[in-house]
Short mmCIF file of C-alpha atoms in Angstrom, two decimals:
data_model
loop_
_atom_site.label_atom_id
_atom_site.label_comp_id
_atom_site.label_asym_id
_atom_site.label_seq_id
_atom_site.Cartn_x
_atom_site.Cartn_y
_atom_site.Cartn_z
CA UNK A 291 -4.84 -55.43 -42.26
CA UNK A 292 -5.15 -57.28 -38.40
CA UNK A 293 -3.01 -59.61 -37.81
CA UNK A 294 -2.66 -61.98 -34.33
CA UNK A 295 -0.92 -63.16 -32.97
CA UNK A 296 -0.20 -65.45 -30.16
CA UNK A 297 1.45 -65.16 -26.89
CA UNK A 298 1.96 -68.40 -25.17
CA UNK A 299 4.17 -66.87 -22.29
CA UNK A 300 1.02 -64.51 -21.59
CA UNK A 301 -1.63 -66.45 -22.46
CA UNK A 302 -3.16 -63.61 -24.72
CA UNK A 303 -2.87 -62.99 -28.94
CA UNK A 304 -1.68 -59.78 -29.74
CA UNK A 305 -3.22 -57.71 -32.32
CA UNK A 306 -1.87 -56.01 -35.19
CA UNK A 307 -1.78 -53.66 -37.53
CA UNK A 308 -3.67 -50.27 -37.19
CA UNK A 309 -1.39 -48.74 -33.26
CA UNK A 310 -4.51 -47.27 -30.98
CA UNK A 311 -3.52 -43.53 -30.68
CA UNK A 312 -4.86 -40.20 -30.11
CA UNK A 313 -5.35 -40.26 -33.62
CA UNK A 314 -7.08 -43.25 -34.11
CA UNK A 315 -9.60 -42.82 -32.22
CA UNK A 316 -10.28 -39.41 -32.40
CA UNK A 317 -10.94 -40.70 -36.61
CA UNK A 318 -12.91 -43.30 -35.15
CA UNK A 319 -15.31 -40.61 -33.84
CA UNK A 320 -15.41 -38.05 -36.93
CA UNK A 321 -18.73 -37.98 -37.98
CA UNK A 322 -21.39 -35.56 -39.93
CA UNK A 323 -23.95 -35.77 -36.57
CA UNK A 324 -21.78 -36.25 -33.57
CA UNK A 325 -24.32 -34.79 -31.81
CA UNK A 326 -26.58 -37.64 -32.40
CA UNK A 327 -24.64 -40.48 -31.33
CA UNK A 328 -23.94 -39.10 -27.97
CA UNK A 329 -27.54 -38.34 -27.00
CA UNK A 330 -28.43 -42.28 -27.61
CA UNK A 331 -31.00 -44.52 -26.83
CA UNK A 332 -30.74 -45.65 -23.69
CA UNK A 333 -32.12 -48.38 -25.32
CA UNK A 334 -28.90 -49.22 -26.74
CA UNK A 335 -27.13 -49.48 -24.40
CA UNK A 336 -30.29 -51.84 -22.14
CA UNK A 337 -26.58 -54.10 -20.41
CA UNK A 338 -24.86 -51.22 -20.35
CA UNK A 339 -27.49 -49.73 -17.78
CA UNK A 340 -28.74 -52.99 -16.20
CA UNK A 341 -25.97 -53.04 -14.71
CA UNK A 342 -24.81 -50.11 -13.66
CA UNK A 343 -28.85 -50.07 -11.95
CA UNK A 344 -27.83 -53.25 -9.80
CA UNK A 345 -24.66 -52.83 -8.18
CA UNK A 346 -25.35 -49.44 -7.72
CA UNK A 347 -28.03 -46.22 -6.41
CA UNK A 348 -29.05 -43.04 -8.39
CA UNK A 349 -27.01 -40.29 -7.11
CA UNK A 350 -24.53 -42.62 -7.15
CA UNK A 351 -20.78 -41.15 -8.54
CA UNK A 352 -19.75 -42.28 -11.23
CA UNK A 353 -16.71 -42.11 -14.09
CA UNK A 354 -15.67 -43.77 -17.28
CA UNK A 355 -12.28 -44.63 -18.14
CA UNK A 356 -11.93 -44.52 -22.51
CA UNK A 357 -15.42 -42.37 -23.03
CA UNK A 358 -14.94 -41.96 -26.48
CA UNK A 359 -17.65 -40.41 -27.78
CA UNK A 360 -19.67 -39.83 -24.26
CA UNK A 361 -22.76 -41.39 -24.89
CA UNK A 362 -22.48 -43.95 -21.71
CA UNK A 363 -22.05 -40.20 -19.52
CA UNK A 364 -24.82 -39.21 -20.99
CA UNK A 365 -26.98 -42.62 -20.97
CA UNK A 366 -25.95 -42.45 -17.29
CA UNK A 367 -26.60 -38.60 -16.70
CA UNK A 368 -30.25 -39.33 -17.76
CA UNK A 369 -30.57 -41.94 -15.06
CA UNK A 370 -29.46 -39.99 -11.75
CA UNK A 371 -26.67 -40.72 -11.81
CA UNK A 372 -23.63 -38.38 -11.41
CA UNK A 373 -21.63 -39.10 -14.22
CA UNK A 374 -18.36 -38.17 -15.50
CA UNK A 375 -16.46 -39.84 -18.44
CA UNK A 376 -12.14 -38.98 -19.22
CA UNK A 377 -10.68 -39.71 -22.82
CA UNK A 378 -7.68 -39.09 -24.73
CA UNK A 379 -8.67 -37.61 -28.12
CA UNK A 380 -8.33 -34.32 -27.74
CA UNK A 381 -10.97 -33.59 -30.69
CA UNK A 382 -13.49 -35.96 -29.10
CA UNK A 383 -13.59 -34.30 -26.63
CA UNK A 384 -13.62 -30.95 -27.40
CA UNK A 385 -17.04 -32.55 -30.36
CA UNK A 386 -18.24 -33.43 -27.02
CA UNK A 387 -17.34 -30.82 -24.88
CA UNK A 388 -19.78 -28.20 -28.42
CA UNK A 389 -22.28 -30.65 -28.71
CA UNK A 390 -22.34 -31.51 -24.67
CA UNK A 391 -21.65 -29.21 -22.96
CA UNK A 392 -24.10 -30.02 -19.98
CA UNK A 393 -22.06 -33.05 -19.39
CA UNK A 394 -18.71 -34.05 -17.80
CA UNK A 395 -16.31 -35.09 -20.15
CA UNK A 396 -12.23 -33.51 -20.11
CA UNK A 397 -9.40 -34.58 -22.04
CA UNK A 398 -7.89 -36.97 -19.78
CA UNK A 399 -5.05 -40.20 -19.00
CA UNK A 400 -6.53 -43.33 -17.48
CA UNK A 401 -3.06 -43.86 -15.89
CA UNK A 402 -2.85 -40.27 -14.51
CA UNK A 403 -6.63 -38.82 -13.60
CA UNK A 404 -6.73 -35.44 -12.22
CA UNK A 405 -9.60 -36.85 -9.72
CA UNK A 406 -9.35 -36.80 -5.62
CA UNK A 407 -8.98 -39.61 -3.84
CA UNK A 408 -12.00 -42.30 -3.12
CA UNK A 409 -13.80 -40.32 -5.54
CA UNK A 410 -16.11 -42.19 -7.31
CA UNK A 411 -18.20 -44.75 -6.04
CA UNK A 412 -18.30 -47.04 -8.94
CA UNK A 413 -15.89 -47.06 -12.47
CA UNK A 414 -16.37 -48.18 -16.01
CA UNK A 415 -13.90 -49.63 -17.94
CA UNK A 416 -15.45 -50.62 -21.90
CA UNK A 417 -12.82 -52.08 -23.29
CA UNK A 418 -9.26 -49.96 -22.46
CA UNK A 419 -7.12 -51.37 -21.20
CA UNK A 420 -6.55 -53.94 -23.91
CA UNK A 421 -5.13 -51.03 -25.86
CA UNK A 422 -2.40 -50.95 -23.63
CA UNK A 423 0.60 -52.60 -24.49
CA UNK A 424 2.94 -52.43 -21.29
CA UNK A 425 0.71 -54.09 -19.59
CA UNK A 426 -2.74 -51.98 -17.89
CA UNK A 427 -0.69 -52.15 -13.76
CA UNK A 428 -0.99 -47.92 -14.55
CA UNK A 429 -4.10 -47.60 -15.24
CA UNK A 430 -5.63 -50.52 -12.48
CA UNK A 431 -3.47 -48.49 -9.46
CA UNK A 432 -5.45 -45.31 -10.50
CA UNK A 433 -8.70 -47.18 -10.45
CA UNK A 434 -7.90 -48.65 -7.45
CA UNK A 435 -7.29 -44.89 -5.84
CA UNK A 436 -10.23 -43.11 -8.23
CA UNK A 437 -12.90 -46.07 -6.66
CA UNK A 438 -13.83 -45.88 -3.01
CA UNK A 439 -13.61 -48.43 -0.41
CA UNK A 440 -17.79 -50.78 -1.08
CA UNK A 441 -16.90 -48.89 -4.46
CA UNK A 442 -17.76 -50.71 -8.18
CA UNK A 443 -15.16 -51.63 -11.13
CA UNK A 444 -16.72 -52.15 -14.06
CA UNK A 445 -14.96 -54.42 -16.08
CA UNK A 446 -14.61 -55.24 -20.14
CA UNK A 447 -11.92 -56.71 -22.42
CA UNK A 448 -11.45 -59.01 -25.55
CA UNK A 449 -10.16 -62.33 -23.29
CA UNK A 450 -8.98 -65.82 -25.16
CA UNK A 451 -12.98 -67.94 -25.40
CA UNK A 452 -12.67 -71.64 -25.61
CA UNK A 453 -12.34 -71.07 -29.96
CA UNK A 454 -9.77 -69.06 -29.60
CA UNK A 455 -7.84 -71.05 -26.23
CA UNK A 456 -8.16 -74.58 -28.66
CA UNK A 457 -6.84 -72.20 -32.26
CA UNK A 458 -3.23 -71.69 -29.91
CA UNK A 459 -3.12 -74.77 -28.80
CA UNK A 460 -3.05 -75.82 -32.41
CA UNK A 461 -0.74 -73.70 -33.82
CA UNK A 462 -3.35 -71.55 -36.10
CA UNK A 463 -1.82 -68.42 -35.64
CA UNK A 464 1.43 -67.17 -36.21
CA UNK A 465 4.16 -67.43 -32.30
CA UNK A 466 4.32 -63.81 -31.51
CA UNK A 467 8.72 -62.72 -30.91
CA UNK A 468 8.24 -59.23 -29.50
CA UNK A 469 10.71 -56.21 -32.49
CA UNK A 470 9.99 -52.66 -32.46
CA UNK A 471 7.91 -52.25 -35.57
CA UNK A 472 4.89 -54.85 -34.36
CA UNK A 473 5.06 -52.81 -31.22
CA UNK A 474 4.88 -50.11 -34.23
CA UNK A 475 2.13 -50.83 -34.51
CA UNK A 476 0.41 -52.89 -32.11
CA UNK A 477 -3.69 -52.57 -31.69
CA UNK A 478 -5.00 -54.75 -28.50
CA UNK A 479 -4.41 -57.42 -26.69
CA UNK A 480 -6.76 -60.83 -25.98
CA UNK A 481 -6.77 -61.52 -21.95
CA UNK A 482 -7.00 -65.26 -20.56
CA UNK A 483 -9.79 -63.46 -18.09
CA UNK A 484 -8.26 -66.23 -14.83
CA UNK A 485 -5.28 -63.73 -14.89
CA UNK A 486 -7.03 -59.99 -15.36
CA UNK A 487 -9.53 -61.77 -12.35
CA UNK A 488 -6.34 -62.37 -10.06
CA UNK A 489 -4.40 -59.63 -10.77
CA UNK A 490 -7.55 -56.99 -9.84
CA UNK A 491 -7.62 -59.14 -6.63
CA UNK A 492 -4.32 -59.42 -6.13
CA UNK A 493 -4.59 -55.81 -5.85
CA UNK A 494 -7.53 -54.36 -3.80
CA UNK A 495 -10.55 -55.76 -5.34
CA UNK A 496 -13.08 -58.55 -4.75
CA UNK A 497 -14.54 -60.05 -8.28
CA UNK A 498 -17.67 -60.43 -7.77
CA UNK A 499 -19.14 -62.19 -10.99
CA UNK A 500 -18.07 -62.81 -15.31
CA UNK A 501 -20.01 -63.29 -17.71
CA UNK A 502 -18.85 -63.86 -21.80
CA UNK A 503 -20.02 -61.79 -24.53
CA UNK A 504 -20.12 -61.54 -27.66
CA UNK A 505 -20.48 -64.81 -29.21
CA UNK A 506 -21.81 -64.15 -33.19
CA UNK A 507 -18.35 -61.36 -33.37
CA UNK A 508 -15.85 -63.99 -31.80
CA UNK A 509 -17.42 -66.37 -34.01
CA UNK A 510 -16.65 -64.23 -36.59
CA UNK A 511 -13.91 -63.68 -36.48
CA UNK A 512 -12.70 -66.40 -35.66
CA UNK A 513 -13.95 -68.73 -38.52
CA UNK A 514 -14.11 -65.85 -41.59
CA UNK A 515 -17.24 -68.07 -42.60
CA UNK A 516 -18.94 -66.13 -45.09
CA UNK A 517 -22.89 -67.18 -44.38
CA UNK A 518 -22.13 -65.50 -40.71
CA UNK A 519 -20.74 -62.56 -42.26
CA UNK A 520 -24.37 -62.40 -44.63
CA UNK A 521 -25.96 -62.09 -41.61
CA UNK A 522 -25.00 -60.05 -39.64
CA UNK A 523 -24.84 -57.65 -42.78
CA UNK A 524 -28.40 -58.05 -43.29
CA UNK A 525 -30.53 -55.42 -41.84
CA UNK A 526 -34.31 -57.32 -42.32
CA UNK A 527 -35.71 -58.85 -39.58
CA UNK A 528 -35.55 -62.33 -39.42
CA UNK A 529 -31.73 -61.37 -39.70
CA UNK A 530 -31.47 -59.75 -36.67
CA UNK A 531 -33.28 -62.63 -34.82
CA UNK A 532 -31.28 -65.26 -36.28
CA UNK A 533 -28.19 -62.96 -34.94
CA UNK A 534 -29.74 -63.45 -31.65
CA UNK A 535 -30.99 -66.17 -30.98
CA UNK A 536 -26.71 -67.66 -32.89
CA UNK A 537 -24.63 -65.31 -30.01
CA UNK A 538 -26.69 -66.67 -27.38
CA UNK A 539 -25.99 -70.37 -29.05
CA UNK A 540 -22.05 -69.47 -29.17
CA UNK A 541 -21.01 -66.71 -26.40
CA UNK A 542 -20.73 -70.38 -24.59
CA UNK A 543 -17.91 -70.28 -26.33
CA UNK A 544 -16.95 -68.07 -28.35
CA UNK A 545 -16.90 -65.11 -26.85
CA UNK A 546 -15.00 -62.54 -28.44
CA UNK A 547 -14.90 -60.52 -25.03
CA UNK A 548 -16.11 -60.87 -20.93
CA UNK A 549 -17.67 -58.91 -19.08
CA UNK A 550 -17.09 -58.60 -15.32
CA UNK A 551 -17.70 -56.68 -11.47
CA UNK A 552 -15.22 -56.28 -8.69
CA UNK A 553 -15.76 -54.76 -4.55
CA UNK A 554 -13.01 -53.03 -4.11
CA UNK A 555 -12.15 -53.88 -0.70
CA UNK A 556 -8.98 -51.39 0.47
#
């Protein structure tokens, strides 16, 4: 069971319940048809593809740091990019190498990348930096090192939405008090987007844009409203349309995460 605590000092939620270690990610990505999960249709990654193509031309060299099962690396390659992926879940990387040997996916640590300085035109980080209890500064330093000047960083993180901030103000979350037991079972943070933006601005990146995302997910997580869960669980066409409308309406205030774009300037 995941419990959310509020860390008032850092204006963030602390999710506790399951340590996000290598074994957790390996078990999460277990599947009989692993090859199919890698080679998903490009249309399922439209947001990812569109935002890459918006800033970078085909042929650009791009890294996904924390690439999971490698589907985004596959899609980038199919769209004409020179794509690389790194992940520290060893069994998952081994499966990617077995089922999709054409992909440049290697075992590695986003805090200590095995690539030359200024090697990449772009870097995707999809839901990675929030899983490091001691902070994402080591990851940012490696991002700064491997991205070329003029290159782009594409970043997604769980966020302190307007709804979450209101709940925190009303003390709807238990207060976070650090101890070894909670730290042992730490899963992730939901971060204050403005603090994340300021951090990267202070370390050689120019902020380009921010988009709130996944309002329906944030609303479900913060309200546990049974009718909403039924809509999410349903596979009917009507439910799919309802989910799209609800997501559009709720994303401005209940977004689960944010998508940020930065440009490396120094």
